[in-house]
mmCIF file of C-alpha atoms in Angstrom:
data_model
loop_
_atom_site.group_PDB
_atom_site.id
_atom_site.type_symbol
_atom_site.label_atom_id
_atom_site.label_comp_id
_atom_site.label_asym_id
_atom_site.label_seq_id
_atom_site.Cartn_x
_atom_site.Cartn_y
_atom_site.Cartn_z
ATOM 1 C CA UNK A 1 18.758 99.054 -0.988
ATOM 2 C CA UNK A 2 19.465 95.019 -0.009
ATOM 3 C CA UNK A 3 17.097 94.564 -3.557
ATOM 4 C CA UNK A 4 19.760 96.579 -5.606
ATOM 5 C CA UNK A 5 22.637 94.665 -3.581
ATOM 6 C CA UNK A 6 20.807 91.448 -4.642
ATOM 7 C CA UNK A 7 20.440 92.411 -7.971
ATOM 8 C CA UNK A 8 23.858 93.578 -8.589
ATOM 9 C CA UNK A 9 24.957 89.991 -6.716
ATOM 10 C CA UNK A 10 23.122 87.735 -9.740
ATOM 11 C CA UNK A 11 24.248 89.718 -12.560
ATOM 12 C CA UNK A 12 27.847 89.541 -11.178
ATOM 13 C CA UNK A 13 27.371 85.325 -10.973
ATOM 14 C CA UNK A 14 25.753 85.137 -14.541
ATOM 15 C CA UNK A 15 28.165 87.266 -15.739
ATOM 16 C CA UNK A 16 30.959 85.219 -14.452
ATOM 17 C CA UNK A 17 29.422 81.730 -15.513
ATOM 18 C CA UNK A 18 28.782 83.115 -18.776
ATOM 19 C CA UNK A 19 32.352 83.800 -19.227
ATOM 20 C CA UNK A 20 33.755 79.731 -18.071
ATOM 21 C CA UNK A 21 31.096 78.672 -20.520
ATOM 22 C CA UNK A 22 32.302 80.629 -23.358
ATOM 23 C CA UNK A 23 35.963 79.640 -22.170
ATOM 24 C CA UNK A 24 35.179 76.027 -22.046
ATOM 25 C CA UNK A 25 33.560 75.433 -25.468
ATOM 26 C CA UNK A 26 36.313 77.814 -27.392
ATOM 27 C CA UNK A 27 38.984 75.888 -25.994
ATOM 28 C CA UNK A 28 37.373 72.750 -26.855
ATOM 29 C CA UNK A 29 36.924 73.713 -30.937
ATOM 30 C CA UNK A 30 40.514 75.197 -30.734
ATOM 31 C CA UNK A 31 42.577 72.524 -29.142
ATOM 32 C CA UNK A 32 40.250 69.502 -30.033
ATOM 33 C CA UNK A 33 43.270 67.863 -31.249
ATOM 34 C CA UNK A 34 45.721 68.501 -28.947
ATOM 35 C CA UNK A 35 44.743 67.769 -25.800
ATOM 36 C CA UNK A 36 47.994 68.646 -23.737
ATOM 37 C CA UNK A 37 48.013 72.433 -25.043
ATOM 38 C CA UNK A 38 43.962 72.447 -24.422
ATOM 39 C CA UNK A 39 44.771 71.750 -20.633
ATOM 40 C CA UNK A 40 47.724 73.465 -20.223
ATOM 41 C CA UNK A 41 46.019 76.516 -21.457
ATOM 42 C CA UNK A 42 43.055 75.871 -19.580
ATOM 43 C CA UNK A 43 44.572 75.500 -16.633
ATOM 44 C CA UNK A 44 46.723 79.119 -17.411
ATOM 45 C CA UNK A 45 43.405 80.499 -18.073
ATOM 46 C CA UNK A 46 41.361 78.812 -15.448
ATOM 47 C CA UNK A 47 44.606 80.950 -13.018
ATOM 48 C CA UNK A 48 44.505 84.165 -14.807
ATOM 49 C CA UNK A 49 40.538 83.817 -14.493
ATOM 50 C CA UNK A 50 40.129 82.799 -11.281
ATOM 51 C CA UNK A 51 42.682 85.635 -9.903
ATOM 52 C CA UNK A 52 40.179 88.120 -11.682
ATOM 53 C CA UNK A 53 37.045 86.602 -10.327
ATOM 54 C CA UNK A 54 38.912 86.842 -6.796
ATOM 55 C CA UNK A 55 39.602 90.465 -7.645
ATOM 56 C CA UNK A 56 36.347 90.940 -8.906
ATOM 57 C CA UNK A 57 34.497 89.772 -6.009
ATOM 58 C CA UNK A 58 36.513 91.743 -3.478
ATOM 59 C CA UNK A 59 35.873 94.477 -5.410
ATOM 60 C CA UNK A 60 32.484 94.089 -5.555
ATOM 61 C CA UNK A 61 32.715 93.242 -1.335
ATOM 62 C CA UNK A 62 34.022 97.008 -0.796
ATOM 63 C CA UNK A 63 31.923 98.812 -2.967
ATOM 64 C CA UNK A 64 28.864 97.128 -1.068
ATOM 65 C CA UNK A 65 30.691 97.610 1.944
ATOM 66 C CA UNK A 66 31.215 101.428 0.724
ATOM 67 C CA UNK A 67 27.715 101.998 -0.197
ATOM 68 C CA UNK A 68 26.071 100.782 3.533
ATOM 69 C CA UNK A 69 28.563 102.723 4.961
ATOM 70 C CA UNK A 70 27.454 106.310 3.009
ATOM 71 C CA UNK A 71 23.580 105.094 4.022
ATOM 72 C CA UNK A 72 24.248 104.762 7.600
ATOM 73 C CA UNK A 73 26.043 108.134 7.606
ATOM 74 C CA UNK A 74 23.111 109.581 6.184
ATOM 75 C CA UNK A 75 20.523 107.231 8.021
ATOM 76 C CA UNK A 76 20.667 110.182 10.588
ATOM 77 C CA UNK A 77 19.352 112.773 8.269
ATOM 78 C CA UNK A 78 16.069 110.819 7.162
ATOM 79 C CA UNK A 79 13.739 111.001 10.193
ATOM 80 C CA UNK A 80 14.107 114.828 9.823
ATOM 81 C CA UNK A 81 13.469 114.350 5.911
ATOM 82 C CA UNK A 82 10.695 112.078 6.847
ATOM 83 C CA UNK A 83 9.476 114.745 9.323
ATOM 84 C CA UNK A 84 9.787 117.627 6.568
ATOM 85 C CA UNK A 85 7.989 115.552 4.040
ATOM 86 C CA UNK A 86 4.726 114.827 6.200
ATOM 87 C CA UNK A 87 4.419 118.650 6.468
ATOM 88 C CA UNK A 88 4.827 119.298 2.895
ATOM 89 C CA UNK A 89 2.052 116.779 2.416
ATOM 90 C CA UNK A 90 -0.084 118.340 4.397
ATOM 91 C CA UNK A 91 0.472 121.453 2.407
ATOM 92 C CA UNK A 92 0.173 119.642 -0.706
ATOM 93 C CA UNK A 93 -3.373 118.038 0.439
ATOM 94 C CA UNK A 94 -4.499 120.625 2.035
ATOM 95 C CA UNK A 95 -4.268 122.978 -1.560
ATOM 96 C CA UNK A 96 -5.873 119.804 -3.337
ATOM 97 C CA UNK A 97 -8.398 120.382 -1.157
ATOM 98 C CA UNK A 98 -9.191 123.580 -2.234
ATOM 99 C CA UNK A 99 -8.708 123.133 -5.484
ATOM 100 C CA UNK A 100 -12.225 121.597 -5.258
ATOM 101 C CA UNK A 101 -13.777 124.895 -4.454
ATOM 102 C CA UNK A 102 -11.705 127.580 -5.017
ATOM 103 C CA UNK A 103 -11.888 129.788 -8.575
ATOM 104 C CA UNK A 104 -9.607 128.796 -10.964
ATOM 105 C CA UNK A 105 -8.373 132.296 -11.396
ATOM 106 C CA UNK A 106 -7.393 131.823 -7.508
ATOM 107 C CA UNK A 107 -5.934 128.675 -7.310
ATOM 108 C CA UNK A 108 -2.437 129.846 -8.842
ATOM 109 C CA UNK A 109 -2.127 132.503 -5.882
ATOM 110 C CA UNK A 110 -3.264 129.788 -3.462
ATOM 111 C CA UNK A 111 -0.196 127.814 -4.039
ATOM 112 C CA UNK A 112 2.444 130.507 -4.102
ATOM 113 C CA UNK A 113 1.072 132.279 -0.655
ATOM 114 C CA UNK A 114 2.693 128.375 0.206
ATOM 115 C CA UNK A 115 5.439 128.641 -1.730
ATOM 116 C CA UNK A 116 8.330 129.900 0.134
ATOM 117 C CA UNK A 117 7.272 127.231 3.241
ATOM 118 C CA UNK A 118 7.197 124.314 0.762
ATOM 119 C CA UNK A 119 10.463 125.331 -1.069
ATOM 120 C CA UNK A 120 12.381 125.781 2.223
ATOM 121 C CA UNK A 121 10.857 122.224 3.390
ATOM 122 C CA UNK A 122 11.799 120.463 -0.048
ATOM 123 C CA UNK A 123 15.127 122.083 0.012
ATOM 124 C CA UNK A 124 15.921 120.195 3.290
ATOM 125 C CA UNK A 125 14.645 116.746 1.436
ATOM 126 C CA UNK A 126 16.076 115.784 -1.725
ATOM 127 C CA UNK A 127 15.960 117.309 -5.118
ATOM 128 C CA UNK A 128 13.338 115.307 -6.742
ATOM 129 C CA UNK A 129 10.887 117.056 -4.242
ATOM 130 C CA UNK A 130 12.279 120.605 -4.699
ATOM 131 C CA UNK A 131 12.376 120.295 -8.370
ATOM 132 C CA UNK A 132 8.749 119.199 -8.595
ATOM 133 C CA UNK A 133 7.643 122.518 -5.854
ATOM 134 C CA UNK A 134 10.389 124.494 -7.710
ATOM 135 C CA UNK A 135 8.200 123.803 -11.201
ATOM 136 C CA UNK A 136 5.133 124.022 -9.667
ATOM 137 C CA UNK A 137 6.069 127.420 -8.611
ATOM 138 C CA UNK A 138 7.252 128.519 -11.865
ATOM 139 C CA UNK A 139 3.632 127.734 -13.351
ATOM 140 C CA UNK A 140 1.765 129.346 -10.788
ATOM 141 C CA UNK A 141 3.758 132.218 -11.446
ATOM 142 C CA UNK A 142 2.835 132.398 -15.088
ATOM 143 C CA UNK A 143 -0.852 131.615 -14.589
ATOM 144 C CA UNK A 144 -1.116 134.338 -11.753
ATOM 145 C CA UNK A 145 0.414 136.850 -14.566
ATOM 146 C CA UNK A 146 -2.213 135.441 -17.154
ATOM 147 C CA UNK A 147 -4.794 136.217 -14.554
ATOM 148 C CA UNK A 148 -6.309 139.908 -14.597
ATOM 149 C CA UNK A 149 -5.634 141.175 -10.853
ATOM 150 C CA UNK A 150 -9.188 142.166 -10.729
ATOM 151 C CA UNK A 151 -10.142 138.387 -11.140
ATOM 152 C CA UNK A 152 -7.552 137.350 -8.198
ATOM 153 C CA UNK A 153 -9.696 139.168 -5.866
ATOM 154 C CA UNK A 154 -12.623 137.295 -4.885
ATOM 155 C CA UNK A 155 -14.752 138.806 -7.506
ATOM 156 C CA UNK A 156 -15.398 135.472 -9.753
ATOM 157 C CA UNK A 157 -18.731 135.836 -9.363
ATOM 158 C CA UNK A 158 -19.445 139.233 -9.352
ATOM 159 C CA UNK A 159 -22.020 139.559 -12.185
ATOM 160 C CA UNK A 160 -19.631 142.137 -14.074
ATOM 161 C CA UNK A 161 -16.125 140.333 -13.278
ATOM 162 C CA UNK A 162 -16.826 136.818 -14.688
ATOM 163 C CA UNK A 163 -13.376 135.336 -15.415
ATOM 164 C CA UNK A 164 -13.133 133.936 -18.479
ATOM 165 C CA UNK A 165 -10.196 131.768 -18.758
ATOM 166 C CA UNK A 166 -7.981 132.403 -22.361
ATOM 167 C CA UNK A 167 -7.041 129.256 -24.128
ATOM 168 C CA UNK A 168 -3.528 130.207 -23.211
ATOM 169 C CA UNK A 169 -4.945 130.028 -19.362
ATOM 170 C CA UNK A 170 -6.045 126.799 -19.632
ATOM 171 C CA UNK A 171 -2.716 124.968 -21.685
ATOM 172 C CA UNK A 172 -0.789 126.206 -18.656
ATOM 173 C CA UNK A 173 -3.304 125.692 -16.170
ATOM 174 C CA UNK A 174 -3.431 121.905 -17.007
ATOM 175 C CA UNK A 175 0.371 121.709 -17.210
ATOM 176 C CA UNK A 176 -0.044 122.738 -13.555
ATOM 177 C CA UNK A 177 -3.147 119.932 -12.519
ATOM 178 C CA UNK A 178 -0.277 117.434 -13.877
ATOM 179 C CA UNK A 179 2.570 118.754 -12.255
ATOM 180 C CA UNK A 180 0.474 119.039 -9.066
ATOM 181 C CA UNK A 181 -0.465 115.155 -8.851
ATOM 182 C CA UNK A 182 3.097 113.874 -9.926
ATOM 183 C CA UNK A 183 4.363 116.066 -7.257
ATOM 184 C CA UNK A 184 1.507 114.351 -5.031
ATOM 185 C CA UNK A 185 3.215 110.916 -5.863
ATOM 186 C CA UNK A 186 6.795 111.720 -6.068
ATOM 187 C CA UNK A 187 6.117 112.791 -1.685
ATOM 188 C CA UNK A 188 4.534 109.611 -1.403
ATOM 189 C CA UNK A 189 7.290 107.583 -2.997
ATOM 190 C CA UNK A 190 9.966 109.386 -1.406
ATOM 191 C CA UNK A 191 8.441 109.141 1.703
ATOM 192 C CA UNK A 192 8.088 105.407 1.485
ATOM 193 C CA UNK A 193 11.629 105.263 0.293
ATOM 194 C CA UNK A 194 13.156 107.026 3.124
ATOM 195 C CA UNK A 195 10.517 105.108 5.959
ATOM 196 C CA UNK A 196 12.246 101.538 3.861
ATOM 197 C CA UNK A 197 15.480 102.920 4.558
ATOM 198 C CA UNK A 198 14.953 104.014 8.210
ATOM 199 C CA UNK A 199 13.269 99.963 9.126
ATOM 200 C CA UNK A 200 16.105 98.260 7.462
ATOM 201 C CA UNK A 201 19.154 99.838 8.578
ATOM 202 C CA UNK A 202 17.233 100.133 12.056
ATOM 203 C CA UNK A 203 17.310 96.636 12.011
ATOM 204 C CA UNK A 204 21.226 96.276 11.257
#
């Protein structure tokens, strides 16, 4: 947060000498000869300016001011998101895991027999993680339909009951390996984020 404070900070100042510069040369060309309008209305401007940059700046003070205040209020809520997100990790890693050595026609019904847990954890984090389990969900869903019940059942390698995946299987299955690892890195990030959050305002 104090980056996006700092960054909002420079643009404001470059901003605002970009603007005297501009100011300075026009009124040079205009009133070049004439040099007791050019500083009369330089000094009108320079007022006119300078009460903007005031308001400007205060402005800028209570929307800073504003925006700490909303992040404390909700500083209380992130060790329990931070809490919530380790066990939705260990969900999450715990099915890549298996994905290693479970059938393919039974890793679709691997996730959802997690689904509800990890949807009623993401729900309490933020919606960039329930949208990504919310997704994942929907996929599993449609692979688990594509999916012969027969080959959900442990049977993979039962001579008769060889699953062979459809093309259409394997599109959607693959939209699922991606959406699985971004929703790998989107609990890291956020988890970082919110662990940021918690050591600088802990700090304050």
């Amino acid at each position: 947060m104090w980056k996006e404070d700092i960054r909002d900070s420079f643009i404001l100042l470059i901003g605002l000498l970009v603007i005297i510069l501009v100011w300075i040369v026009l009124s040079e060309r205009i009133f070049e000869e004439n040099e007791e309008t050019m500083n009369t209305t330089i000094g009108l401007i320079g007022a006119i300016l300078g009460g903007a940059i005031s308001g400007g700046l205060t402005l800028f003070g209570v929307r800073v001011t504003i925006k700490h205040q909303i992040k404390k209020d909700n500083l209380e809520t992130y060790p329990n998101r931070i809490q919530k997100l380790r066990k939705l990790e260990k969900i999450i890693n715990h099915l890549s895991e298996r994905m290693k050595y479970t059938p393919i026609s039974m890793i679709p019904d691997d996730f959802l027999e997690n689904a509800n847990e990890s949807l009623e954890l993401a729900v309490n984090i933020d919606n960039s993680v329930y949208n990504k389990i919310l997704q994942l969900e929907i996929i599993a869903e449609r692979l688990s339909k594509l999916a012969p019940s027969s080959m959900r059942m442990g049977k993979d390698y039962d001579r008769t009951h060889v699953f062979e995946p459809t093309e259409e299987y394997i599109i959607e299955f693959q939209k699922y390996d991606i959406e699985f690892e971004k929703t790998k890195k989107i609990i890291e990030k956020r988890m970082e984020f919110y662990q940021e959050e918690l050591e600088y305002f802990s700090d304050k």
